[in-house]
PDB file of C-alpha atoms in Angstrom:
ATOM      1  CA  UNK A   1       1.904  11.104 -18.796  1.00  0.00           C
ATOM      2  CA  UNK A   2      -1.137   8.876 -18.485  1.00  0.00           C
ATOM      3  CA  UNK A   3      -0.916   5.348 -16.869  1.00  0.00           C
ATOM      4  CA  UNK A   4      -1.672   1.912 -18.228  1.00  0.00           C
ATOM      5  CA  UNK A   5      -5.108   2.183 -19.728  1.00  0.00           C
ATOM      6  CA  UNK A   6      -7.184  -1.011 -20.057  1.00  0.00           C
ATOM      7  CA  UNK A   7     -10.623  -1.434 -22.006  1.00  0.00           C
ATOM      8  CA  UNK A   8     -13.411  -2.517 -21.683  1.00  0.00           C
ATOM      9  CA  UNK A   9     -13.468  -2.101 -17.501  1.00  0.00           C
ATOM     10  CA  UNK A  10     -16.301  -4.529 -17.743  1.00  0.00           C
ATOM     11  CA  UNK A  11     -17.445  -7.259 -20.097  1.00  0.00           C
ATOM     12  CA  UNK A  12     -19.920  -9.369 -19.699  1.00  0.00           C
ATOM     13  CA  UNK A  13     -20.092 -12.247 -22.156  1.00  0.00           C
ATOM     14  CA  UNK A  14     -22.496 -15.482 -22.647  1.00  0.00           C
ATOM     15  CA  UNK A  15     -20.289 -19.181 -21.844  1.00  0.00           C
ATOM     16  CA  UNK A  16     -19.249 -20.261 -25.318  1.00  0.00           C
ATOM     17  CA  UNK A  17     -18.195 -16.246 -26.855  1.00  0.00           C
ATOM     18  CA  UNK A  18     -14.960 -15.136 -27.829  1.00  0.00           C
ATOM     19  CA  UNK A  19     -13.878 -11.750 -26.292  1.00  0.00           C
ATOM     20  CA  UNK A  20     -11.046  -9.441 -27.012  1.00  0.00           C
ATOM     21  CA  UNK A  21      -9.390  -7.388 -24.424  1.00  0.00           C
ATOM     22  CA  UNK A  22      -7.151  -4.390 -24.602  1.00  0.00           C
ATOM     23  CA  UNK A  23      -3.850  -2.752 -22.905  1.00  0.00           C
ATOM     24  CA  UNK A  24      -2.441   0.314 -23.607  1.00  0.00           C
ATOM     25  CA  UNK A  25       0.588   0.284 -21.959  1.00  0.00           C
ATOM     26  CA  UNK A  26       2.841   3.175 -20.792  1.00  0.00           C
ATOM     27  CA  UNK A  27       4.645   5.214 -23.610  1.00  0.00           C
ATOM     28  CA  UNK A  28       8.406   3.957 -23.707  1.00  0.00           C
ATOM     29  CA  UNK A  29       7.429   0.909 -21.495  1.00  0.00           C
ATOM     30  CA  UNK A  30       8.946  -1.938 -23.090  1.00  0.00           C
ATOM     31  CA  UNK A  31       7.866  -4.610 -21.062  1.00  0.00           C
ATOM     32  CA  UNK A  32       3.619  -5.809 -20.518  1.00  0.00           C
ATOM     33  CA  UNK A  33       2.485  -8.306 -18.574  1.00  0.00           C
ATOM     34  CA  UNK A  34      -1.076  -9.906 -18.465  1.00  0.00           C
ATOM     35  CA  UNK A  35      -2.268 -11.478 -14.867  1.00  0.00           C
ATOM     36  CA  UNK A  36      -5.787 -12.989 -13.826  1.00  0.00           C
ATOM     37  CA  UNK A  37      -7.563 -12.265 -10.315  1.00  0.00           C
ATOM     38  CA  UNK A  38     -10.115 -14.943  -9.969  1.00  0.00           C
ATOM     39  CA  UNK A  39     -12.332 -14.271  -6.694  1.00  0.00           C
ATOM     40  CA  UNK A  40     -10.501 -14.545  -3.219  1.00  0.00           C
ATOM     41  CA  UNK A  41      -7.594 -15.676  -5.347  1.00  0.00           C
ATOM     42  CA  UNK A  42      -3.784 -13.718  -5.609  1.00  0.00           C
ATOM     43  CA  UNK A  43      -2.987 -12.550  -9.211  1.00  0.00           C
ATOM     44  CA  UNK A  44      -1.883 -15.335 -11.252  1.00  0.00           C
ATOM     45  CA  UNK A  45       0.852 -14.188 -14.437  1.00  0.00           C
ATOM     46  CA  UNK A  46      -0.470 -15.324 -17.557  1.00  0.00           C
ATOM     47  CA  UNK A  47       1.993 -13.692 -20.283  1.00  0.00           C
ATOM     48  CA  UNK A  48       4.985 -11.618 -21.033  1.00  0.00           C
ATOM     49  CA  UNK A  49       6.065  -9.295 -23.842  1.00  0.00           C
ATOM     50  CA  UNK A  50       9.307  -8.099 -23.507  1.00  0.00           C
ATOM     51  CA  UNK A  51      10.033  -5.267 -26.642  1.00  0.00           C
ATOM     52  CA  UNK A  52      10.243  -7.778 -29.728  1.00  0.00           C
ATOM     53  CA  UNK A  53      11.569 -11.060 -27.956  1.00  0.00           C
ATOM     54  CA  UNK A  54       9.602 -14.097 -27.734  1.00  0.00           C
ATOM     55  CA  UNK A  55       7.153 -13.834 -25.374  1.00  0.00           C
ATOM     56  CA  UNK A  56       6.867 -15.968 -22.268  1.00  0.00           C
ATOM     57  CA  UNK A  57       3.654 -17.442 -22.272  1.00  0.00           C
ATOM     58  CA  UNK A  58       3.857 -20.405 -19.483  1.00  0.00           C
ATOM     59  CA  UNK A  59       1.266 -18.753 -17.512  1.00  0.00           C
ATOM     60  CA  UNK A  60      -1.225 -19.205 -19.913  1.00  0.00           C
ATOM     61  CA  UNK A  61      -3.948 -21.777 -18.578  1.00  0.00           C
ATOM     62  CA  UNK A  62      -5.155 -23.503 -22.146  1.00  0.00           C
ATOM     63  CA  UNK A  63      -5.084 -23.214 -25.843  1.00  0.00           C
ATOM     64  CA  UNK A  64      -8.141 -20.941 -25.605  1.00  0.00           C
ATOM     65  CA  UNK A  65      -6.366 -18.101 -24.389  1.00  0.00           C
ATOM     66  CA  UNK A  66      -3.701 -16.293 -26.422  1.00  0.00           C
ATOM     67  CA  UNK A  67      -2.175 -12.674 -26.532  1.00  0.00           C
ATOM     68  CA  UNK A  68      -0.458 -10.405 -28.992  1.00  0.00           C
ATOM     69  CA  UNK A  69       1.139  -7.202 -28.919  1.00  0.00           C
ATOM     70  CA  UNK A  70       2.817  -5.385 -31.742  1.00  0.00           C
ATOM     71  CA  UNK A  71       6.417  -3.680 -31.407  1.00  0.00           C
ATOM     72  CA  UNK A  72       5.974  -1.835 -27.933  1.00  0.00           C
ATOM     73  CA  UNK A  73       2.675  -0.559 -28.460  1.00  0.00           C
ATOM     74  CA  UNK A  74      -0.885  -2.005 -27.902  1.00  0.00           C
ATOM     75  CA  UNK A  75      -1.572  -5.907 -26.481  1.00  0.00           C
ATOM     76  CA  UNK A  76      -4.522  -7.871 -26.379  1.00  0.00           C
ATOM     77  CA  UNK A  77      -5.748 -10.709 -24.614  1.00  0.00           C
ATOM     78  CA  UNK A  78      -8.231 -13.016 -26.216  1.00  0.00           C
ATOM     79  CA  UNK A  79     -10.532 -15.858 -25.110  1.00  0.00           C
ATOM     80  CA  UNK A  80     -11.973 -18.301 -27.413  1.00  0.00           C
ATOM     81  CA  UNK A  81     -14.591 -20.680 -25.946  1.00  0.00           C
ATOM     82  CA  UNK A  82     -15.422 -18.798 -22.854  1.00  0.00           C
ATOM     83  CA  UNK A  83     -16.193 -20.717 -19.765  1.00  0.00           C
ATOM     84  CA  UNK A  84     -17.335 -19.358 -16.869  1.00  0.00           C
ATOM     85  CA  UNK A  85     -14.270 -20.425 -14.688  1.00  0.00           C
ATOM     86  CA  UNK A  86     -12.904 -17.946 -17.106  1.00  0.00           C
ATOM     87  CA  UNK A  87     -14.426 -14.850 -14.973  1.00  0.00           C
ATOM     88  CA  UNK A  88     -11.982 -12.788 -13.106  1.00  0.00           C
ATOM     89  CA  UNK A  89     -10.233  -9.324 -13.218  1.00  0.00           C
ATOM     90  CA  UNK A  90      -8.252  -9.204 -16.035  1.00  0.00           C
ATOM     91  CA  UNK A  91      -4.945  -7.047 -15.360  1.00  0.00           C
ATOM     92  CA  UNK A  92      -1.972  -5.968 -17.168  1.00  0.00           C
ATOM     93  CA  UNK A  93       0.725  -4.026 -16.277  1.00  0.00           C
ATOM     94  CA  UNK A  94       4.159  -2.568 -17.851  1.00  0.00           C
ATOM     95  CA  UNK A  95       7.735  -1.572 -16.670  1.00  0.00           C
ATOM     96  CA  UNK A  96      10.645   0.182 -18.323  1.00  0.00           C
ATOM     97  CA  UNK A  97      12.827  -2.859 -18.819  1.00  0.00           C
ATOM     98  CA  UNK A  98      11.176  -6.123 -17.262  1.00  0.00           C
ATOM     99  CA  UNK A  99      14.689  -7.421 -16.349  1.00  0.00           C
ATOM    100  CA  UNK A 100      17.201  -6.779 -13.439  1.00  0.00           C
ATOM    101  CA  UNK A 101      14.859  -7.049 -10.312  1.00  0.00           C
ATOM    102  CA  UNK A 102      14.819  -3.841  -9.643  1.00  0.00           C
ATOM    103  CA  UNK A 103      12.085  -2.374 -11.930  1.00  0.00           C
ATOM    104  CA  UNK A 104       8.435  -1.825 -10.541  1.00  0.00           C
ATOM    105  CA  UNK A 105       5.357  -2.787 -12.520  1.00  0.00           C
ATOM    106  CA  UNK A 106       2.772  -0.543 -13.392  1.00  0.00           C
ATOM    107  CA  UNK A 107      -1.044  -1.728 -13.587  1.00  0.00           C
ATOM    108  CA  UNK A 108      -3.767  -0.696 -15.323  1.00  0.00           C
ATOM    109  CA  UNK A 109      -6.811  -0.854 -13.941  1.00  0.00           C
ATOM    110  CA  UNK A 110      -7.906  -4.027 -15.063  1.00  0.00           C
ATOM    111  CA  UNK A 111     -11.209  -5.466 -17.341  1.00  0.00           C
ATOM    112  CA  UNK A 112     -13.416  -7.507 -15.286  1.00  0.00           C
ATOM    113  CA  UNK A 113     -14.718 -10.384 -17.041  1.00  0.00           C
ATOM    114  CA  UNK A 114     -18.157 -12.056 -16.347  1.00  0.00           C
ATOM    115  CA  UNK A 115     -18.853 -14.894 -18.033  1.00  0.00           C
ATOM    116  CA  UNK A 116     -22.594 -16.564 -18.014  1.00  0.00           C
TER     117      UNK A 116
ATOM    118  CA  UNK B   1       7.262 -23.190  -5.893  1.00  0.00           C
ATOM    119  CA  UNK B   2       7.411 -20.229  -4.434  1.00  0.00           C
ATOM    120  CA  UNK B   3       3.951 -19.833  -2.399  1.00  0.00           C
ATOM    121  CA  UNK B   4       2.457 -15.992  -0.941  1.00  0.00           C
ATOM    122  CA  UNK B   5       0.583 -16.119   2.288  1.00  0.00           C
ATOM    123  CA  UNK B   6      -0.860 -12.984   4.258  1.00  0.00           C
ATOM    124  CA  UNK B   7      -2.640 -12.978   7.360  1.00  0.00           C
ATOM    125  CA  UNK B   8      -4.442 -11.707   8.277  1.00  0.00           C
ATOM    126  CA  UNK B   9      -7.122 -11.883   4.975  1.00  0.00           C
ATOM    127  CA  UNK B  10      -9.352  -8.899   6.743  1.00  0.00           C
ATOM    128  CA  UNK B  11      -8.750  -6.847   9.228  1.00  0.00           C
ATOM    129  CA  UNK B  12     -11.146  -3.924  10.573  1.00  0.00           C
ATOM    130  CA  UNK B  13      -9.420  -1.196  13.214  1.00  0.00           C
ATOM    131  CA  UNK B  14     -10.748   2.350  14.352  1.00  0.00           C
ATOM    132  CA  UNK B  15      -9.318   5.564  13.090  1.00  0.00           C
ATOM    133  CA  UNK B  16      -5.797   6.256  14.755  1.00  0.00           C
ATOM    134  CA  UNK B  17      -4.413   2.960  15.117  1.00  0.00           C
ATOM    135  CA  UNK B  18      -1.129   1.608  14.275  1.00  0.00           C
ATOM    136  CA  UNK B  19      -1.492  -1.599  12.283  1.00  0.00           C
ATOM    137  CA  UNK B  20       0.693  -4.738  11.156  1.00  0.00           C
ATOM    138  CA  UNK B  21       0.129  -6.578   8.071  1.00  0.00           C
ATOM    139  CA  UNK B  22       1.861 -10.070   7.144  1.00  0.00           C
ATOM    140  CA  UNK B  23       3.501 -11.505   4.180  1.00  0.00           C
ATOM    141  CA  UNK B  24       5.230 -14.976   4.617  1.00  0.00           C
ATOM    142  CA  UNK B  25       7.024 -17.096   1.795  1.00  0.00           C
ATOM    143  CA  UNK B  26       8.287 -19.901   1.172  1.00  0.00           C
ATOM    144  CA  UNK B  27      11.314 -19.502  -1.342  1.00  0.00           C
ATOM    145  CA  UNK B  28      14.168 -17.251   0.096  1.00  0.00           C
ATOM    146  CA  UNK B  29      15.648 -17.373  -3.307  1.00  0.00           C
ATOM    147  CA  UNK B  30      13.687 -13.920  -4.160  1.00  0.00           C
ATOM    148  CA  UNK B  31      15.062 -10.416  -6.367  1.00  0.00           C
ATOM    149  CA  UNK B  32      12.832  -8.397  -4.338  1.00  0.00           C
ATOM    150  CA  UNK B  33       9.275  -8.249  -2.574  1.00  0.00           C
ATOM    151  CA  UNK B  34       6.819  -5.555  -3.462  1.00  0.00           C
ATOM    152  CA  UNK B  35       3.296  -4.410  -1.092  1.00  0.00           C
ATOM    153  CA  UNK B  36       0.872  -3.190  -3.800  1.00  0.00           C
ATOM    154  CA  UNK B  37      -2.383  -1.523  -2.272  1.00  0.00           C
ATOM    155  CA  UNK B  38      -5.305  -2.385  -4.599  1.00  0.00           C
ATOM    156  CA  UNK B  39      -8.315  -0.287  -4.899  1.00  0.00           C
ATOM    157  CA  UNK B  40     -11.706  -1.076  -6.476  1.00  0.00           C
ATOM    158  CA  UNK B  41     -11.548  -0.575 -10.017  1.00  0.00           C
ATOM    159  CA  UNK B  42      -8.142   0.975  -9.882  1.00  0.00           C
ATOM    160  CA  UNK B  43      -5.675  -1.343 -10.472  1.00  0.00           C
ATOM    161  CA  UNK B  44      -2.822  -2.046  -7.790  1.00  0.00           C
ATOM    162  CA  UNK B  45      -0.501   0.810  -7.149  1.00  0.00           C
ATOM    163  CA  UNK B  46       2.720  -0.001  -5.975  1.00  0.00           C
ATOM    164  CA  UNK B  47       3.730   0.910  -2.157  1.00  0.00           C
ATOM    165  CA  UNK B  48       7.135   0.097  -1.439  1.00  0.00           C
ATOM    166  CA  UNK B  49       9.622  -2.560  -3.179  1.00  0.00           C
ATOM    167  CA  UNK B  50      12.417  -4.248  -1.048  1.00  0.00           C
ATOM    168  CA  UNK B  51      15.726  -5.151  -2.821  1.00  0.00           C
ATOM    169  CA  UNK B  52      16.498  -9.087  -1.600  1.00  0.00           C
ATOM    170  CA  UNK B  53      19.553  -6.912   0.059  1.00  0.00           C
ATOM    171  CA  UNK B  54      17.982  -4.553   2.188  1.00  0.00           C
ATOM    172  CA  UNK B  55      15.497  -4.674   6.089  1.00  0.00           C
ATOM    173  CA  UNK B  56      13.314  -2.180   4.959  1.00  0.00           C
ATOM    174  CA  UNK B  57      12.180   0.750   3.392  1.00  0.00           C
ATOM    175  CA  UNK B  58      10.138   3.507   4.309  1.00  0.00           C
ATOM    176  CA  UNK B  59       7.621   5.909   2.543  1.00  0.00           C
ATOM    177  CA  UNK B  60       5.520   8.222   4.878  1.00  0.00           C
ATOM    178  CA  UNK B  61       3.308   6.472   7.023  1.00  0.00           C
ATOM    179  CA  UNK B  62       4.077   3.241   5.447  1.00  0.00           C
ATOM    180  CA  UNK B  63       7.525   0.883   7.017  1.00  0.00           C
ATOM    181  CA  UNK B  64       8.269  -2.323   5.063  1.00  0.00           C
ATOM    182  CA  UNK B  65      10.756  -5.109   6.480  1.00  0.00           C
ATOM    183  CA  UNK B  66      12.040  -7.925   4.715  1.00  0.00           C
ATOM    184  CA  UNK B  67      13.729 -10.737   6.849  1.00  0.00           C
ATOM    185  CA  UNK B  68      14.498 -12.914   3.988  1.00  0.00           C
ATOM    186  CA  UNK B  69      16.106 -15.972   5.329  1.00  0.00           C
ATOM    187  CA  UNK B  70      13.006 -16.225   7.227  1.00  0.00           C
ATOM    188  CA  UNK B  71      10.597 -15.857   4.517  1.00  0.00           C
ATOM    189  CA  UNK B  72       9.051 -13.085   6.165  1.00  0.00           C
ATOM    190  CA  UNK B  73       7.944  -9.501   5.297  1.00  0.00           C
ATOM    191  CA  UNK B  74       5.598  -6.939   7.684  1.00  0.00           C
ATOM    192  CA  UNK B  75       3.907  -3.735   6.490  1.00  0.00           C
ATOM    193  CA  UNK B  76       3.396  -1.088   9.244  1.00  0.00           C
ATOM    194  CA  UNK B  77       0.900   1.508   8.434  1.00  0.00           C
ATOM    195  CA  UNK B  78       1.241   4.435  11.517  1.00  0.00           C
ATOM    196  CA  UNK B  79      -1.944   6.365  12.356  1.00  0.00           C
ATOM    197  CA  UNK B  80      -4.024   4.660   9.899  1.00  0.00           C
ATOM    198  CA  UNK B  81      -7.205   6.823   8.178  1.00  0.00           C
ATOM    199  CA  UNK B  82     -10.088   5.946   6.582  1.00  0.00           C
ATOM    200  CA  UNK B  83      -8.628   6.696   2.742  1.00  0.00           C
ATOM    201  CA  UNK B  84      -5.716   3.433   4.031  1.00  0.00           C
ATOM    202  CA  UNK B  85      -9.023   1.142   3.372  1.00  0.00           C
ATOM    203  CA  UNK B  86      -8.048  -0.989   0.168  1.00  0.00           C
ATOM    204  CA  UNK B  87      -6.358  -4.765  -0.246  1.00  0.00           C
ATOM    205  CA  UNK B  88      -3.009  -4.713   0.622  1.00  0.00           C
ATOM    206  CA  UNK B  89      -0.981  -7.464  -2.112  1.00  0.00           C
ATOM    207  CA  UNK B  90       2.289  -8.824  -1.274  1.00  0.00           C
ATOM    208  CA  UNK B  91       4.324  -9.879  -4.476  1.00  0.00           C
ATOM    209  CA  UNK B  92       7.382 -11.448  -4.009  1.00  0.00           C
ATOM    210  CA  UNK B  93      10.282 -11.719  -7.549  1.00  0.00           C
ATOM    211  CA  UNK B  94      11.661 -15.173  -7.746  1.00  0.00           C
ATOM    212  CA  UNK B  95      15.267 -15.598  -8.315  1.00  0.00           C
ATOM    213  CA  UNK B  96      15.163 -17.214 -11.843  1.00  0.00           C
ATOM    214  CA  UNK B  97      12.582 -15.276 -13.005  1.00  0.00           C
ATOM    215  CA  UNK B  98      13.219 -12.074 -14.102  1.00  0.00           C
ATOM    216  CA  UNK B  99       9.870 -10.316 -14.160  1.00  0.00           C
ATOM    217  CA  UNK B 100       6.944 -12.723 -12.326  1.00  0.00           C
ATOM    218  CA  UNK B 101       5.805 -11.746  -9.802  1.00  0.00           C
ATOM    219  CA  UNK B 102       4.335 -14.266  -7.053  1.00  0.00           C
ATOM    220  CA  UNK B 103       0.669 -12.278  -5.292  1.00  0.00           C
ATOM    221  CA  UNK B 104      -0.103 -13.292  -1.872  1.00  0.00           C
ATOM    222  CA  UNK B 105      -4.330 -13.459  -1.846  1.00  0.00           C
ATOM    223  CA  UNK B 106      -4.025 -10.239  -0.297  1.00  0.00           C
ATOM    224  CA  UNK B 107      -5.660  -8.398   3.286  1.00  0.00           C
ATOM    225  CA  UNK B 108      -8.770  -6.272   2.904  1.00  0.00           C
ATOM    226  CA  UNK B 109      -8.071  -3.652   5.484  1.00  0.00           C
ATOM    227  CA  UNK B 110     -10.885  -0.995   6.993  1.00  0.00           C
ATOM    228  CA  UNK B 111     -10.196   1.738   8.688  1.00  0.00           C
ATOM    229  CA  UNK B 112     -13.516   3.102  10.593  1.00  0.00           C
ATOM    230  CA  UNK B 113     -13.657   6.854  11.088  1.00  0.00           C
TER     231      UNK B 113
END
């Protein structure tokens, strides 16, 4: 079956916009994840979804950023305000299960952000 | 907090060569460690994942080790080829967490033909 889609691949946006993106994640993956790549930086975990459980969102770096995703279907990321720290490669992946230690995580190819 | 670090960040070898990339941590305290290859608008694909219980595994041309209580992890890439060129991530899973993942800043390798 297909992988983790992710759209747009690229958005560029003017400092100040609001953008929306988008994860499709595996079918029958229960588990998404959101992480920003900043430049020459690792991938930093911003949020969790884990089927219909509270999601985990410590990683989240301000009140401008937020995330929803319905059932086990669909998330998306959104960014109020943008700033252009906010530019990076925005990637999110999904597992089976998200517990246990033993599952792998599967990314999509990720939405790269440019913000102006 | 756990911290990632690879060295080297780049590394450029010739066609043929056997190759060693590192992953160190700082947390033993870890579920498992994971070396993702990530290619230019194509997400990270996972290469091999080490279980906090096991030295290594093995796909191919790739050999991971894990020496845990040294907070240590190599990738060995055998006869490397121009298609290898890509950022190799190191990830490693924090006991506590169930599903983060901690990325290392990654090494860009290139292989020359």
């Amino acid at each position: 079956g297909a992988g983790v889609s992710q759209s747009p691949s690229n958005k560029v946006t003017e400092k100040g916009k609001d953008v929306e993106l988008r994860c499709d994640p595996i079918s029958g993956h229960t588990a998404l994840y959101w992480y920003r790549q900043r430049l020459g930086q690792g991938l930093e975990f911003l949020i969790y979804f884990q089927g219909n459980s509270a999601p985990d969102k410590s990683g989240l770096p301000s009140d401008r950023f937020s995330a929803e995703r319905t059932g086990e279907s669909v998330s998306t990321l959104t960014i109020q305000r943008t700033q252009q720290e906010d530019s990076a490669v925005y990637l999110c992946a999904s597992s089976p299960w998200g517990s246990g230690g033993t599952d792998t995580q599967y990314f999509g190819p990720g939405t790269r952000l440019t913000v102006l | 907090k756990q911290e990632v670090t690879q060295i080297p960040a780049a590394l450029s070898v010739p066609e043929g060569e056997n190759l060693v990339l590192n992953c160190s941590f700082t947390d033993s305290a870890i579920y498992n460690l994971q070396w993702f290859r990530q290619d230019p608008g194509k997400g990270l694909t996972s290469l091999l994942l080490i279980q906090s219980s096991q030295r290594e595994q093995t796909s191919g041309r790739l050999n991971a080790s894990l020496d845990k209580s040294s907070g240590r992890s190599t990738l060995y890439i055998a006869a490397s080829q121009p298609g290898d060129s890509a950022t190799y991530l190191c990830a490693v899973r924090p006991r506590g967490s169930n599903y983060k993942l901690t990325f290392g800043k990654g090494t860009l390798l290139t292989v020359n033909p």
